[in-house]
mmCIF file of C-alpha atoms and ligand atoms in Angstrom:
data_model
loop_
_atom_site.group_PDB
_atom_site.id
_atom_site.type_symbol
_atom_site.label_atom_id
_atom_site.label_comp_id
_atom_site.label_asym_id
_atom_site.label_seq_id
_atom_site.Cartn_x
_atom_site.Cartn_y
_atom_site.Cartn_z
ATOM 1 C CA MET E 1 118.352 124.140 106.014
ATOM 2 C CA ALA E 2 119.014 127.631 104.715
ATOM 3 C CA GLN E 3 118.358 130.752 106.784
ATOM 4 C CA LEU E 4 115.268 132.444 105.369
ATOM 5 C CA ILE E 5 115.955 136.160 104.899
ATOM 6 C CA ASP E 6 112.736 137.819 106.019
ATOM 7 C CA GLY E 7 112.221 140.971 103.920
ATOM 8 C CA LYS E 8 108.835 141.628 105.488
ATOM 9 C CA GLN E 9 110.292 141.786 108.978
ATOM 10 C CA ILE E 10 113.390 143.778 107.963
ATOM 11 C CA SER E 11 111.352 146.293 105.945
ATOM 12 C CA ALA E 12 108.946 146.688 108.885
ATOM 13 C CA ALA E 13 111.898 147.416 111.202
ATOM 14 C CA ILE E 14 113.260 150.046 108.771
ATOM 15 C CA LYS E 15 109.835 151.693 108.455
ATOM 16 C CA ASP E 16 109.506 151.833 112.249
ATOM 17 C CA GLU E 17 112.943 153.460 112.541
ATOM 18 C CA LEU E 18 111.945 156.000 109.885
ATOM 19 C CA LYS E 19 108.650 156.699 111.651
ATOM 20 C CA THR E 20 110.553 157.628 114.837
ATOM 21 C CA GLU E 21 112.990 159.780 112.853
ATOM 22 C CA VAL E 22 110.164 161.593 111.024
ATOM 23 C CA ALA E 23 108.378 162.270 114.332
ATOM 24 C CA SER E 24 111.523 163.978 115.653
ATOM 25 C CA TYR E 25 111.696 166.156 112.517
ATOM 26 C CA LYS E 26 108.028 167.074 112.995
ATOM 27 C CA GLU E 27 108.837 168.312 116.525
ATOM 28 C CA GLN E 28 111.400 170.601 114.896
ATOM 29 C CA GLY E 29 108.739 171.849 112.454
ATOM 30 C CA ILE E 30 110.192 169.903 109.510
ATOM 31 C CA SER E 31 107.748 168.006 107.300
ATOM 32 C CA ILE E 32 108.376 165.750 104.308
ATOM 33 C CA CYS E 33 106.206 165.500 101.207
ATOM 34 C CA LEU E 34 106.451 163.039 98.313
ATOM 35 C CA ALA E 35 104.763 163.756 94.963
ATOM 36 C CA VAL E 36 103.643 160.510 93.298
ATOM 37 C CA ILE E 37 102.731 160.742 89.623
ATOM 38 C CA GLN E 38 100.919 157.976 87.764
ATOM 39 C CA VAL E 39 99.978 158.301 84.092
ATOM 40 C CA GLY E 40 97.167 155.989 82.952
ATOM 41 C CA ASN E 41 95.754 153.170 85.046
ATOM 42 C CA ASP E 42 97.909 150.106 84.622
ATOM 43 C CA PRO E 43 96.575 147.827 87.410
ATOM 44 C CA ALA E 44 100.022 146.700 88.649
ATOM 45 C CA SER E 45 101.199 150.338 88.794
ATOM 46 C CA SER E 46 98.065 151.283 90.742
ATOM 47 C CA VAL E 47 98.895 148.608 93.338
ATOM 48 C CA TYR E 48 102.517 149.821 93.652
ATOM 49 C CA VAL E 49 101.449 153.481 93.893
ATOM 50 C CA GLY E 50 98.815 152.564 96.516
ATOM 51 C CA ASN E 51 101.458 150.727 98.581
ATOM 52 C CA LYS E 52 103.825 153.716 98.356
ATOM 53 C CA LYS E 53 101.082 156.087 99.579
ATOM 54 C CA LYS E 54 100.251 153.674 102.433
ATOM 55 C CA ALA E 55 103.908 153.505 103.500
ATOM 56 C CA CYS E 56 104.106 157.331 103.476
ATOM 57 C CA ALA E 57 101.015 157.555 105.702
ATOM 58 C CA TYR E 58 102.449 154.986 108.139
ATOM 59 C CA ILE E 59 105.777 156.788 108.486
ATOM 60 C CA GLY E 60 104.311 160.289 108.667
ATOM 61 C CA ILE E 61 105.367 161.488 105.220
ATOM 62 C CA GLU E 62 102.764 163.490 103.324
ATOM 63 C CA SER E 63 102.053 162.179 99.822
ATOM 64 C CA LYS E 64 100.493 164.131 96.987
ATOM 65 C CA ALA E 65 99.031 161.959 94.263
ATOM 66 C CA TYR E 66 98.863 163.116 90.644
ATOM 67 C CA GLU E 67 96.742 160.664 88.672
ATOM 68 C CA LEU E 68 96.951 161.748 85.051
ATOM 69 C CA PRO E 69 94.949 160.319 82.140
ATOM 70 C CA GLU E 70 96.633 157.990 79.614
ATOM 71 C CA GLU E 71 96.350 160.708 76.921
ATOM 72 C CA THR E 72 98.462 163.219 78.889
ATOM 73 C CA THR E 73 101.148 164.632 76.579
ATOM 74 C CA GLU E 74 104.829 164.480 77.353
ATOM 75 C CA ALA E 75 104.889 168.301 77.422
ATOM 76 C CA GLU E 76 102.124 168.344 80.055
ATOM 77 C CA LEU E 77 103.981 165.839 82.238
ATOM 78 C CA LEU E 78 107.247 167.783 81.858
ATOM 79 C CA SER E 79 105.422 170.952 82.862
ATOM 80 C CA LEU E 80 104.047 169.268 86.033
ATOM 81 C CA ILE E 81 107.530 167.963 86.912
ATOM 82 C CA ASP E 82 108.960 171.448 86.383
ATOM 83 C CA SER E 83 106.444 172.997 88.760
ATOM 84 C CA LEU E 84 107.110 170.282 91.396
ATOM 85 C CA ASN E 85 110.873 170.799 90.983
ATOM 86 C CA GLN E 86 110.373 174.448 91.900
ATOM 87 C CA ASP E 87 107.887 173.859 94.729
ATOM 88 C CA ASP E 88 109.774 174.074 98.049
ATOM 89 C CA SER E 89 107.019 172.143 99.862
ATOM 90 C CA ILE E 90 107.821 169.025 97.748
ATOM 91 C CA ASN E 91 110.814 166.969 98.915
ATOM 92 C CA GLY E 92 110.636 164.031 96.536
ATOM 93 C CA ILE E 93 109.141 163.316 93.097
ATOM 94 C CA LEU E 94 108.325 159.850 91.828
ATOM 95 C CA VAL E 95 106.972 159.068 88.359
ATOM 96 C CA GLN E 96 105.673 155.511 88.340
ATOM 97 C CA LEU E 97 107.013 153.408 85.451
ATOM 98 C CA PRO E 98 106.179 152.131 82.906
ATOM 99 C CA LEU E 99 104.869 155.250 81.179
ATOM 100 C CA PRO E 100 102.506 155.129 78.175
ATOM 101 C CA LYS E 101 104.296 154.340 74.879
ATOM 102 C CA HIS E 102 104.064 157.922 73.559
ATOM 103 C CA MET E 103 106.353 159.149 76.341
ATOM 104 C CA ASP E 104 110.133 158.961 76.517
ATOM 105 C CA GLU E 105 110.903 157.475 79.951
ATOM 106 C CA TYR E 106 114.502 158.607 79.810
ATOM 107 C CA LYS E 107 113.533 162.214 79.114
ATOM 108 C CA ILE E 108 110.964 162.172 81.927
ATOM 109 C CA THR E 109 113.202 160.614 84.573
ATOM 110 C CA GLN E 110 116.023 163.057 83.720
ATOM 111 C CA ALA E 111 113.630 166.026 84.043
ATOM 112 C CA ILE E 112 113.198 165.378 87.787
ATOM 113 C CA SER E 113 115.568 167.507 89.864
ATOM 114 C CA PRO E 114 118.411 165.252 91.110
ATOM 115 C CA LYS E 115 117.766 166.721 94.577
ATOM 116 C CA LYS E 116 114.200 165.309 94.514
ATOM 117 C CA ASP E 117 114.959 162.097 92.589
ATOM 118 C CA VAL E 118 114.033 159.625 95.352
ATOM 119 C CA ASP E 119 114.028 156.734 92.828
ATOM 120 C CA GLY E 120 117.720 157.362 92.128
ATOM 121 C CA PHE E 121 117.188 157.261 88.352
ATOM 122 C CA HIS E 122 118.762 160.648 87.438
ATOM 123 C CA GLU E 123 122.185 160.468 85.792
ATOM 124 C CA GLN E 124 123.644 162.735 88.466
ATOM 125 C CA ASN E 125 122.662 160.215 91.166
ATOM 126 C CA VAL E 126 123.724 157.241 89.030
ATOM 127 C CA GLY E 127 127.121 158.921 88.533
ATOM 128 C CA ALA E 128 127.402 159.784 92.242
ATOM 129 C CA LEU E 129 127.037 156.085 93.098
ATOM 130 C CA GLN E 130 129.819 155.177 90.653
ATOM 131 C CA VAL E 131 132.305 157.679 92.103
ATOM 132 C CA GLY E 132 131.244 157.103 95.712
ATOM 133 C CA SER E 133 129.766 160.532 96.456
ATOM 134 C CA GLN E 134 126.437 161.361 98.151
ATOM 135 C CA GLY E 135 123.267 160.827 96.158
ATOM 136 C CA PHE E 136 120.028 158.872 95.963
ATOM 137 C CA VAL E 137 120.507 155.160 95.283
ATOM 138 C CA SER E 138 118.035 153.026 93.327
ATOM 139 C CA CYS E 139 115.715 151.473 95.901
ATOM 140 C CA THR E 140 115.727 147.748 95.055
ATOM 141 C CA PRO E 141 119.520 147.263 95.096
ATOM 142 C CA ALA E 142 119.782 149.484 98.191
ATOM 143 C CA GLY E 143 117.215 147.164 99.785
ATOM 144 C CA VAL E 144 119.320 144.093 98.937
ATOM 145 C CA ILE E 145 122.313 145.592 100.769
ATOM 146 C CA GLN E 146 120.119 146.219 103.840
ATOM 147 C CA LEU E 147 118.804 142.631 103.707
ATOM 148 C CA LEU E 148 122.366 141.300 103.714
ATOM 149 C CA LYS E 149 123.646 143.644 106.432
ATOM 150 C CA ARG E 150 120.681 143.177 108.730
ATOM 151 C CA SER E 151 120.913 139.397 108.333
ATOM 152 C CA GLY E 152 124.533 139.489 109.507
ATOM 153 C CA ILE E 153 125.944 138.550 106.080
ATOM 154 C CA ASP E 154 129.361 140.121 105.470
ATOM 155 C CA ILE E 155 130.011 141.296 101.892
ATOM 156 C CA CYS E 156 133.681 142.306 102.262
ATOM 157 C CA GLY E 157 135.948 140.101 100.146
ATOM 158 C CA LYS E 158 133.114 137.834 99.002
ATOM 159 C CA GLU E 159 132.617 136.626 95.424
ATOM 160 C CA CYS E 160 129.393 138.391 94.372
ATOM 161 C CA VAL E 161 127.713 137.470 91.091
ATOM 162 C CA VAL E 162 124.909 139.699 89.802
ATOM 163 C CA VAL E 163 122.846 138.271 86.951
ATOM 164 C CA GLY E 164 121.155 141.159 85.128
ATOM 165 C CA ARG E 165 122.490 144.511 83.905
ATOM 166 C CA SER E 166 119.489 146.851 84.030
ATOM 167 C CA ASN E 167 120.019 150.485 85.016
ATOM 168 C CA ILE E 168 117.562 150.101 87.915
ATOM 169 C CA VAL E 169 118.800 146.830 89.441
ATOM 170 C CA GLY E 170 121.849 145.057 87.955
ATOM 171 C CA LYS E 171 124.256 147.966 87.436
ATOM 172 C CA PRO E 172 123.579 149.799 90.742
ATOM 173 C CA MET E 173 123.583 146.419 92.550
ATOM 174 C CA ALA E 174 127.098 145.733 91.271
ATOM 175 C CA ALA E 175 128.251 149.242 92.272
ATOM 176 C CA LEU E 176 126.838 148.831 95.798
ATOM 177 C CA LEU E 177 128.425 145.416 96.324
ATOM 178 C CA LEU E 178 131.726 146.869 95.114
ATOM 179 C CA ARG E 179 131.313 149.773 97.565
ATOM 180 C CA GLU E 180 131.004 147.121 100.306
ATOM 181 C CA ASN E 181 134.316 145.615 99.109
ATOM 182 C CA GLY E 182 132.790 142.582 97.393
ATOM 183 C CA THR E 183 134.525 141.035 94.368
ATOM 184 C CA VAL E 184 131.861 141.598 91.759
ATOM 185 C CA THR E 185 130.993 139.865 88.479
ATOM 186 C CA ILE E 186 128.083 141.056 86.330
ATOM 187 C CA CYS E 187 126.456 138.439 84.080
ATOM 188 C CA HIS E 188 123.831 138.905 81.382
ATOM 189 C CA SER E 189 122.095 137.173 78.471
ATOM 190 C CA ARG E 190 125.344 136.878 76.486
ATOM 191 C CA THR E 191 127.438 135.451 79.336
ATOM 192 C CA ARG E 192 129.052 132.153 78.388
ATOM 193 C CA ASN E 193 128.854 129.259 80.877
ATOM 194 C CA LEU E 194 126.438 131.176 83.108
ATOM 195 C CA ALA E 195 125.915 128.303 85.558
ATOM 196 C CA GLU E 196 129.663 127.890 85.959
ATOM 197 C CA VAL E 197 130.149 131.611 86.713
ATOM 198 C CA CYS E 198 127.197 131.597 89.146
ATOM 199 C CA ARG E 199 128.681 128.606 90.972
ATOM 200 C CA ARG E 200 131.651 130.813 91.926
ATOM 201 C CA ALA E 201 129.358 133.089 93.921
ATOM 202 C CA ASP E 202 129.362 133.372 97.692
ATOM 203 C CA ILE E 203 126.513 135.844 97.138
ATOM 204 C CA LEU E 204 124.333 135.329 94.044
ATOM 205 C CA VAL E 205 121.893 138.098 93.064
ATOM 206 C CA ALA E 206 119.319 136.809 90.583
ATOM 207 C CA ALA E 207 117.766 139.580 88.491
ATOM 208 C CA ILE E 208 117.373 137.961 85.071
ATOM 209 C CA GLY E 209 113.608 138.408 84.775
ATOM 210 C CA LYS E 210 112.767 134.747 84.026
ATOM 211 C CA PRO E 211 110.559 132.719 86.392
ATOM 212 C CA LYS E 212 112.345 129.922 88.305
ATOM 213 C CA PHE E 213 115.374 130.200 85.973
ATOM 214 C CA PHE E 214 118.027 129.365 88.594
ATOM 215 C CA ASP E 215 118.035 125.780 89.827
ATOM 216 C CA ALA E 216 120.577 124.020 92.070
ATOM 217 C CA SER E 217 123.065 123.702 89.182
ATOM 218 C CA TYR E 218 123.727 127.488 89.427
ATOM 219 C CA VAL E 219 124.436 127.534 93.143
ATOM 220 C CA LYS E 220 127.554 126.661 95.154
ATOM 221 C CA GLU E 221 126.960 124.732 98.377
ATOM 222 C CA GLY E 222 126.541 127.260 101.203
ATOM 223 C CA ALA E 223 125.996 130.331 98.977
ATOM 224 C CA VAL E 224 123.680 133.233 99.854
ATOM 225 C CA VAL E 225 120.971 133.643 97.199
ATOM 226 C CA ILE E 226 119.064 136.891 96.714
ATOM 227 C CA ASP E 227 116.074 136.667 94.379
ATOM 228 C CA VAL E 228 115.074 140.004 92.847
ATOM 229 C CA GLY E 229 112.551 138.497 90.400
ATOM 230 C CA ILE E 230 108.807 138.626 90.812
ATOM 231 C CA HIS E 231 106.466 136.778 88.472
ATOM 232 C CA ARG E 232 102.822 135.806 88.642
ATOM 233 C CA LEU E 233 102.336 132.171 87.626
ATOM 234 C CA PRO E 234 98.985 131.190 86.112
ATOM 235 C CA PRO E 235 96.776 129.050 88.416
ATOM 236 C CA ALA E 236 97.625 125.316 88.425
ATOM 237 C CA VAL E 237 93.951 124.524 87.842
ATOM 238 C CA GLU E 238 91.344 126.653 86.103
ATOM 239 C CA GLY E 239 89.739 129.053 88.567
ATOM 240 C CA GLY E 240 92.495 128.403 91.114
ATOM 241 C CA LYS E 241 94.723 131.008 92.720
ATOM 242 C CA SER E 242 97.707 132.410 90.829
ATOM 243 C CA LYS E 243 101.030 132.166 92.680
ATOM 244 C CA LEU E 244 104.024 134.461 92.839
ATOM 245 C CA CYS E 245 107.533 133.200 92.189
ATOM 246 C CA GLY E 246 110.956 134.680 91.639
ATOM 247 C CA ASP E 247 113.868 134.108 89.238
ATOM 248 C CA VAL E 248 115.021 131.291 91.532
ATOM 249 C CA ASP E 249 113.522 127.808 91.718
ATOM 250 C CA PHE E 250 113.285 128.022 95.507
ATOM 251 C CA ASP E 251 112.614 124.327 96.207
ATOM 252 C CA SER E 252 115.592 123.226 94.110
ATOM 253 C CA VAL E 253 118.016 125.877 95.441
ATOM 254 C CA ALA E 254 117.119 126.369 99.132
ATOM 255 C CA PRO E 255 118.572 123.056 100.405
ATOM 256 C CA HIS E 256 122.012 124.103 99.068
ATOM 257 C CA CYS E 257 122.162 127.689 100.426
ATOM 258 C CA SER E 258 123.278 129.134 103.726
ATOM 259 C CA ALA E 259 120.643 131.874 103.292
ATOM 260 C CA ILE E 260 117.971 132.721 100.715
ATOM 261 C CA THR E 261 115.212 135.292 100.159
ATOM 262 C CA PRO E 262 111.690 133.986 99.546
ATOM 263 C CA VAL E 263 109.262 135.373 96.915
ATOM 264 C CA PRO E 264 107.034 136.960 98.046
ATOM 265 C CA GLY E 265 108.386 138.433 101.286
ATOM 266 C CA GLY E 266 112.058 138.856 100.378
ATOM 267 C CA VAL E 267 113.388 141.711 98.256
ATOM 268 C CA GLY E 268 109.929 143.045 97.279
ATOM 269 C CA PRO E 269 108.986 144.778 100.561
ATOM 270 C CA MET E 270 112.468 146.349 100.760
ATOM 271 C CA THR E 271 111.998 148.538 97.669
ATOM 272 C CA ILE E 272 109.330 150.666 99.333
ATOM 273 C CA ALA E 273 111.238 150.788 102.640
ATOM 274 C CA MET E 274 114.264 152.201 100.802
ATOM 275 C CA LEU E 275 112.078 154.663 98.878
ATOM 276 C CA MET E 276 110.860 155.916 102.244
ATOM 277 C CA ASP E 277 114.470 156.125 103.442
ATOM 278 C CA ASN E 278 115.352 158.239 100.381
ATOM 279 C CA CYS E 279 112.404 160.559 101.174
ATOM 280 C CA VAL E 280 113.591 160.985 104.772
ATOM 281 C CA ALA E 281 117.155 161.559 103.500
ATOM 282 C CA THR E 282 115.953 164.762 101.798
ATOM 283 C CA VAL E 283 115.816 166.403 105.263
ATOM 284 C CA ARG E 284 118.583 164.458 107.051
ATOM 285 C CA LYS E 285 121.516 166.629 108.138
HETATM 286 N N1 GUN G 301 108.009 150.641 88.339
HETATM 287 C C1 GUN G 301 108.476 149.453 88.810
HETATM 288 N N2 GUN G 301 109.400 149.658 89.775
HETATM 289 C C2 GUN G 301 109.505 151.006 89.922
HETATM 290 C C3 GUN G 301 110.284 151.831 90.776
HETATM 291 O O1 GUN G 301 111.089 151.380 91.604
HETATM 292 N N3 GUN G 301 110.105 153.168 90.624
HETATM 293 C C4 GUN G 301 109.250 153.690 89.711
HETATM 294 N N4 GUN G 301 109.153 155.022 89.633
HETATM 295 N N5 GUN G 301 108.511 152.951 88.907
HETATM 296 C C5 GUN G 301 108.646 151.612 89.004
#
């Protein structure tokens, strides 16, 4: 049976390490503060923002919440970001996505100072990752690398197949695996013979955004499978509980893997742990 990669346990270990590190900074009179901006009240975003604030409190990072009404103009949001960019008491700035339709997400994410861009979305940080210089890395793919490393899975020389080419997950994931000396293939909706390409993978990263898309026919015997997807399935019976699943059909794939991440409890908890790591990195020497 496959090794279950426990994202809950690994993220908890990272948060505990960060808590110790933050306490030592506090003794030196150094504090860390994250500004968290939410526009409107999308329920899923409220849950994510709440979890980020909770993680900050646990680690000893101050968080300042800016809950703005749906009707906030782009100019008003840009003005808030500008003032936070200039405020020396703010180490990191996070604007929760998605934003309301009348706002240009690209313009907003690029307005955050690259030095405070703890999401790693600014072009300067995206470029830094490509050329291998210091910068903030997008949290979910950074979390995948930690899951692999802390589970004793070597990336060097391995065939890594990433399915998905988003700016937040697929592209930075490929760059990180390459940085770890993996042999990397990026697949997407136009890839021909997708299952055949996936079957080459020693490490398969599923980030296609379709529930239970990958069954056993996509997976080589003994591969490591990392499931980045998260979907809420409707209840099997009316009034029943809805269930979470990933991009991978776990029951079909797990018997063929050497290791696999579950959903929930795999990649999900790592995103916040790596966000916290990026916040702490703002004061690391
Ligand atoms: N919405 C969904 N995931 C994320 C994330 O990682 N960062 C931000 N800012 N918004 C998101």
